[in-house]
Amino acid sequence: MPNLDKFDIGILEALQEDARATNVEIAERVNLSPSPCLRRIRNLEKSGVIRGYRADIDRKEVGLGLTVFVEIKVGQHSRENSDAQQAALIAMPEVTGAFLISGTADFLAEVVVEDLSVYERFLTEKLLVLPGISDIRSNFAIRTIKTGSPLKLPQR
């Protein structure tokens, strides 16, 4: 992990607020001149702190009306099974987030699809056919309250 100072934190906060802000605008906000600001942004990108830039798309506006949180339990715990499940989840475009967790399940996946019939196909054709799965539980989001929020960054 890179050692982030107050300028780096300020740059990250500015980019989380508006990733389309110009370097000059960001530099003014964090009280740096444009050249050092751009250098810092490039270093944050190169080090992996900034993983990319993307649009925040309204799911419902593009016809993705169903969000499901899927708890996945594997039957045989091994490094190979875990790696295989992780690779499978990463490869599924319907999975927008996936986590290895503790508790009653082993994985938690956020799945975003058009509707219940599409989710049923996803469940039966993609999830239930994965080897080593012993249980799957689907939790349907009734209403989205908050998504895609900026990270609360530590202050330096």
PDB file of C-alpha atoms in Angstrom:
ATOM      1  CA  MET A   1       0.000   0.000   0.000  1.00  0.00           C
ATOM      2  CA  PRO A   2       1.432   3.369  -0.960  1.00  0.00           C
ATOM      3  CA  ASN A   3       1.926   5.955   1.737  1.00  0.00           C
ATOM      4  CA  LEU A   4      -0.835   8.471   1.001  1.00  0.00           C
ATOM      5  CA  ASP A   5      -0.471  12.042   2.201  1.00  0.00           C
ATOM      6  CA  LYS A   6      -3.085  14.792   2.467  1.00  0.00           C
ATOM      7  CA  PHE A   7      -2.599  15.763  -1.191  1.00  0.00           C
ATOM      8  CA  ASP A   8      -3.176  12.190  -2.391  1.00  0.00           C
ATOM      9  CA  ILE A   9      -6.271  11.889  -0.203  1.00  0.00           C
ATOM     10  CA  GLY A  10      -7.554  15.216  -1.543  1.00  0.00           C
ATOM     11  CA  ILE A  11      -6.972  14.095  -5.133  1.00  0.00           C
ATOM     12  CA  LEU A  12      -8.801  10.822  -4.496  1.00  0.00           C
ATOM     13  CA  GLU A  13     -11.736  12.627  -2.871  1.00  0.00           C
ATOM     14  CA  ALA A  14     -11.955  15.030  -5.812  1.00  0.00           C
ATOM     15  CA  LEU A  15     -11.879  12.183  -8.342  1.00  0.00           C
ATOM     16  CA  GLN A  16     -14.519  10.206  -6.426  1.00  0.00           C
ATOM     17  CA  GLU A  17     -16.743  13.270  -6.489  1.00  0.00           C
ATOM     18  CA  ASP A  18     -16.145  13.999 -10.195  1.00  0.00           C
ATOM     19  CA  ALA A  19     -13.867  11.714 -12.199  1.00  0.00           C
ATOM     20  CA  ARG A  20     -14.317  14.020 -15.205  1.00  0.00           C
ATOM     21  CA  ALA A  21     -12.773  17.007 -13.426  1.00  0.00           C
ATOM     22  CA  THR A  22      -9.763  18.423 -15.217  1.00  0.00           C
ATOM     23  CA  ASN A  23      -6.294  18.220 -13.755  1.00  0.00           C
ATOM     24  CA  VAL A  24      -6.346  22.011 -13.285  1.00  0.00           C
ATOM     25  CA  GLU A  25      -9.618  21.804 -11.318  1.00  0.00           C
ATOM     26  CA  ILE A  26      -8.261  19.019  -9.106  1.00  0.00           C
ATOM     27  CA  ALA A  27      -4.973  20.872  -8.588  1.00  0.00           C
ATOM     28  CA  GLU A  28      -6.851  24.007  -7.469  1.00  0.00           C
ATOM     29  CA  ARG A  29      -8.994  21.991  -5.084  1.00  0.00           C
ATOM     30  CA  VAL A  30      -5.986  20.379  -3.349  1.00  0.00           C
ATOM     31  CA  ASN A  31      -3.731  23.463  -3.508  1.00  0.00           C
ATOM     32  CA  LEU A  32      -1.103  22.054  -5.859  1.00  0.00           C
ATOM     33  CA  SER A  33       0.133  23.305  -9.179  1.00  0.00           C
ATOM     34  CA  PRO A  34      -1.057  21.245 -12.183  1.00  0.00           C
ATOM     35  CA  SER A  35       2.234  19.426 -12.933  1.00  0.00           C
ATOM     36  CA  PRO A  36       2.767  17.890  -9.468  1.00  0.00           C
ATOM     37  CA  CYS A  37      -0.963  17.108  -9.290  1.00  0.00           C
ATOM     38  CA  LEU A  38      -0.859  15.210 -12.584  1.00  0.00           C
ATOM     39  CA  ARG A  39       2.278  13.364 -11.448  1.00  0.00           C
ATOM     40  CA  ARG A  40       0.496  12.289  -8.277  1.00  0.00           C
ATOM     41  CA  ILE A  41      -2.576  11.127 -10.234  1.00  0.00           C
ATOM     42  CA  ARG A  42      -0.362   9.053 -12.561  1.00  0.00           C
ATOM     43  CA  ASN A  43       1.437   7.532  -9.538  1.00  0.00           C
ATOM     44  CA  LEU A  44      -1.916   6.667  -7.944  1.00  0.00           C
ATOM     45  CA  GLU A  45      -2.960   4.986 -11.196  1.00  0.00           C
ATOM     46  CA  LYS A  46       0.342   3.138 -11.622  1.00  0.00           C
ATOM     47  CA  SER A  47       0.317   1.870  -8.015  1.00  0.00           C
ATOM     48  CA  GLY A  48      -3.226   0.518  -8.397  1.00  0.00           C
ATOM     49  CA  VAL A  49      -4.869   2.873  -5.908  1.00  0.00           C
ATOM     50  CA  ILE A  50      -6.907   4.256  -8.818  1.00  0.00           C
ATOM     51  CA  ARG A  51      -8.129   1.169 -10.683  1.00  0.00           C
ATOM     52  CA  GLY A  52     -10.023   2.955 -13.431  1.00  0.00           C
ATOM     53  CA  TYR A  53     -12.675   5.469 -14.371  1.00  0.00           C
ATOM     54  CA  ARG A  54     -16.233   4.542 -15.300  1.00  0.00           C
ATOM     55  CA  ALA A  55     -19.741   5.921 -15.604  1.00  0.00           C
ATOM     56  CA  ASP A  56     -22.242   5.489 -12.760  1.00  0.00           C
ATOM     57  CA  ILE A  57     -25.202   4.012 -14.637  1.00  0.00           C
ATOM     58  CA  ASP A  58     -28.726   3.900 -13.231  1.00  0.00           C
ATOM     59  CA  ARG A  59     -29.599   0.195 -13.248  1.00  0.00           C
ATOM     60  CA  LYS A  60     -33.343   0.665 -13.677  1.00  0.00           C
ATOM     61  CA  GLU A  61     -32.944   3.181 -16.490  1.00  0.00           C
ATOM     62  CA  VAL A  62     -31.118   0.544 -18.565  1.00  0.00           C
ATOM     63  CA  GLY A  63     -33.628  -2.212 -17.746  1.00  0.00           C
ATOM     64  CA  LEU A  64     -31.762  -3.949 -14.910  1.00  0.00           C
ATOM     65  CA  GLY A  65     -34.556  -4.028 -12.355  1.00  0.00           C
ATOM     66  CA  LEU A  66     -33.527  -6.917 -10.117  1.00  0.00           C
ATOM     67  CA  THR A  67     -30.631  -7.050  -7.649  1.00  0.00           C
ATOM     68  CA  VAL A  68     -30.025 -10.318  -5.828  1.00  0.00           C
ATOM     69  CA  PHE A  69     -27.521 -11.038  -3.073  1.00  0.00           C
ATOM     70  CA  VAL A  70     -26.592 -14.687  -3.464  1.00  0.00           C
ATOM     71  CA  GLU A  71     -25.063 -16.678  -0.625  1.00  0.00           C
ATOM     72  CA  ILE A  72     -23.036 -19.601  -1.958  1.00  0.00           C
ATOM     73  CA  LYS A  73     -21.842 -22.471   0.205  1.00  0.00           C
ATOM     74  CA  VAL A  74     -19.298 -24.966  -1.081  1.00  0.00           C
ATOM     75  CA  GLY A  75     -19.296 -28.602  -0.035  1.00  0.00           C
ATOM     76  CA  GLN A  76     -15.604 -29.417  -0.057  1.00  0.00           C
ATOM     77  CA  HIS A  77     -13.282 -26.733   1.295  1.00  0.00           C
ATOM     78  CA  SER A  78     -10.007 -26.654  -0.580  1.00  0.00           C
ATOM     79  CA  ARG A  79      -7.809 -24.075  -2.244  1.00  0.00           C
ATOM     80  CA  GLU A  80      -8.674 -25.526  -5.667  1.00  0.00           C
ATOM     81  CA  ASN A  81     -12.453 -25.325  -5.057  1.00  0.00           C
ATOM     82  CA  SER A  82     -12.160 -21.776  -3.744  1.00  0.00           C
ATOM     83  CA  ASP A  83     -10.055 -20.698  -6.728  1.00  0.00           C
ATOM     84  CA  ALA A  84     -12.523 -22.338  -9.148  1.00  0.00           C
ATOM     85  CA  GLN A  85     -15.543 -20.631  -7.539  1.00  0.00           C
ATOM     86  CA  GLN A  86     -13.778 -17.258  -7.553  1.00  0.00           C
ATOM     87  CA  ALA A  87     -12.812 -17.621 -11.221  1.00  0.00           C
ATOM     88  CA  ALA A  88     -16.377 -18.603 -12.131  1.00  0.00           C
ATOM     89  CA  LEU A  89     -17.882 -15.602 -10.320  1.00  0.00           C
ATOM     90  CA  ILE A  90     -15.379 -13.210 -11.900  1.00  0.00           C
ATOM     91  CA  ALA A  91     -16.280 -14.534 -15.374  1.00  0.00           C
ATOM     92  CA  MET A  92     -20.031 -13.922 -14.957  1.00  0.00           C
ATOM     93  CA  PRO A  93     -21.011 -10.433 -16.160  1.00  0.00           C
ATOM     94  CA  GLU A  94     -24.230 -10.569 -14.130  1.00  0.00           C
ATOM     95  CA  VAL A  95     -22.120 -10.644 -10.948  1.00  0.00           C
ATOM     96  CA  THR A  96     -21.295  -7.031 -10.104  1.00  0.00           C
ATOM     97  CA  GLY A  97     -19.600  -7.812  -6.797  1.00  0.00           C
ATOM     98  CA  ALA A  98     -18.324 -10.959  -5.117  1.00  0.00           C
ATOM     99  CA  PHE A  99     -16.815 -11.596  -1.709  1.00  0.00           C
ATOM    100  CA  LEU A 100     -15.250 -14.484   0.178  1.00  0.00           C
ATOM    101  CA  ILE A 101     -17.005 -14.270   3.540  1.00  0.00           C
ATOM    102  CA  SER A 102     -17.230 -15.897   6.955  1.00  0.00           C
ATOM    103  CA  GLY A 103     -20.491 -17.133   8.416  1.00  0.00           C
ATOM    104  CA  THR A 104     -23.083 -19.539   7.097  1.00  0.00           C
ATOM    105  CA  ALA A 105     -21.996 -19.093   3.458  1.00  0.00           C
ATOM    106  CA  ASP A 106     -18.587 -19.054   1.815  1.00  0.00           C
ATOM    107  CA  PHE A 107     -19.234 -16.483  -0.920  1.00  0.00           C
ATOM    108  CA  LEU A 108     -21.589 -13.541  -1.314  1.00  0.00           C
ATOM    109  CA  ALA A 109     -22.319 -12.370  -4.842  1.00  0.00           C
ATOM    110  CA  GLU A 110     -24.285  -9.332  -5.956  1.00  0.00           C
ATOM    111  CA  VAL A 111     -26.164 -10.227  -9.128  1.00  0.00           C
ATOM    112  CA  VAL A 112     -27.892  -7.608 -11.282  1.00  0.00           C
ATOM    113  CA  VAL A 113     -30.301  -8.741 -14.015  1.00  0.00           C
ATOM    114  CA  GLU A 114     -33.423  -7.603 -15.825  1.00  0.00           C
ATOM    115  CA  ASP A 115     -36.067  -9.540 -13.896  1.00  0.00           C
ATOM    116  CA  LEU A 116     -36.954 -12.727 -12.046  1.00  0.00           C
ATOM    117  CA  SER A 117     -37.148 -14.919 -15.163  1.00  0.00           C
ATOM    118  CA  VAL A 118     -33.634 -13.855 -16.198  1.00  0.00           C
ATOM    119  CA  TYR A 119     -32.392 -14.548 -12.666  1.00  0.00           C
ATOM    120  CA  GLU A 120     -33.991 -17.993 -12.739  1.00  0.00           C
ATOM    121  CA  ARG A 121     -32.079 -18.807 -15.950  1.00  0.00           C
ATOM    122  CA  PHE A 122     -28.864 -17.412 -14.445  1.00  0.00           C
ATOM    123  CA  LEU A 123     -29.368 -19.504 -11.302  1.00  0.00           C
ATOM    124  CA  THR A 124     -30.166 -22.757 -13.095  1.00  0.00           C
ATOM    125  CA  GLU A 125     -27.765 -22.436 -16.029  1.00  0.00           C
ATOM    126  CA  LYS A 126     -24.756 -20.766 -14.408  1.00  0.00           C
ATOM    127  CA  LEU A 127     -24.752 -21.097 -10.625  1.00  0.00           C
ATOM    128  CA  LEU A 128     -26.328 -24.484  -9.950  1.00  0.00           C
ATOM    129  CA  VAL A 129     -24.029 -26.177 -12.486  1.00  0.00           C
ATOM    130  CA  LEU A 130     -20.857 -25.063 -10.707  1.00  0.00           C
ATOM    131  CA  PRO A 131     -19.033 -28.035  -9.209  1.00  0.00           C
ATOM    132  CA  GLY A 132     -18.696 -28.225  -5.439  1.00  0.00           C
ATOM    133  CA  ILE A 133     -21.703 -26.046  -4.555  1.00  0.00           C
ATOM    134  CA  SER A 134     -23.685 -27.454  -1.636  1.00  0.00           C
ATOM    135  CA  ASP A 135     -26.194 -24.624  -1.094  1.00  0.00           C
ATOM    136  CA  ILE A 136     -27.340 -21.381  -2.700  1.00  0.00           C
ATOM    137  CA  ARG A 137     -29.606 -18.826  -1.049  1.00  0.00           C
ATOM    138  CA  SER A 138     -31.007 -15.853  -2.928  1.00  0.00           C
ATOM    139  CA  ASN A 139     -31.848 -12.601  -1.141  1.00  0.00           C
ATOM    140  CA  PHE A 140     -33.809 -10.167  -3.299  1.00  0.00           C
ATOM    141  CA  ALA A 141     -33.363  -6.426  -2.894  1.00  0.00           C
ATOM    142  CA  ILE A 142     -36.735  -4.800  -2.422  1.00  0.00           C
ATOM    143  CA  ARG A 143     -35.452  -1.257  -2.839  1.00  0.00           C
ATOM    144  CA  THR A 144     -32.027   0.212  -3.525  1.00  0.00           C
ATOM    145  CA  ILE A 145     -31.164   2.737  -0.863  1.00  0.00           C
ATOM    146  CA  LYS A 146     -27.486   3.410  -1.576  1.00  0.00           C
ATOM    147  CA  THR A 147     -24.979   2.144  -4.153  1.00  0.00           C
ATOM    148  CA  GLY A 148     -21.699   3.278  -5.626  1.00  0.00           C
ATOM    149  CA  SER A 149     -20.903   5.745  -2.874  1.00  0.00           C
ATOM    150  CA  PRO A 150     -17.460   7.312  -2.541  1.00  0.00           C
ATOM    151  CA  LEU A 151     -15.151   5.641  -0.040  1.00  0.00           C
ATOM    152  CA  LYS A 152     -14.666   7.360   3.308  1.00  0.00           C
ATOM    153  CA  LEU A 153     -10.923   7.874   3.036  1.00  0.00           C
ATOM    154  CA  PRO A 154      -8.650   8.146   6.075  1.00  0.00           C
ATOM    155  CA  GLN A 155      -7.516  11.709   6.723  1.00  0.00           C
ATOM    156  CA  ARG A 156      -3.802  12.450   6.930  1.00  0.00           C
TER     157      ARG A 156
END
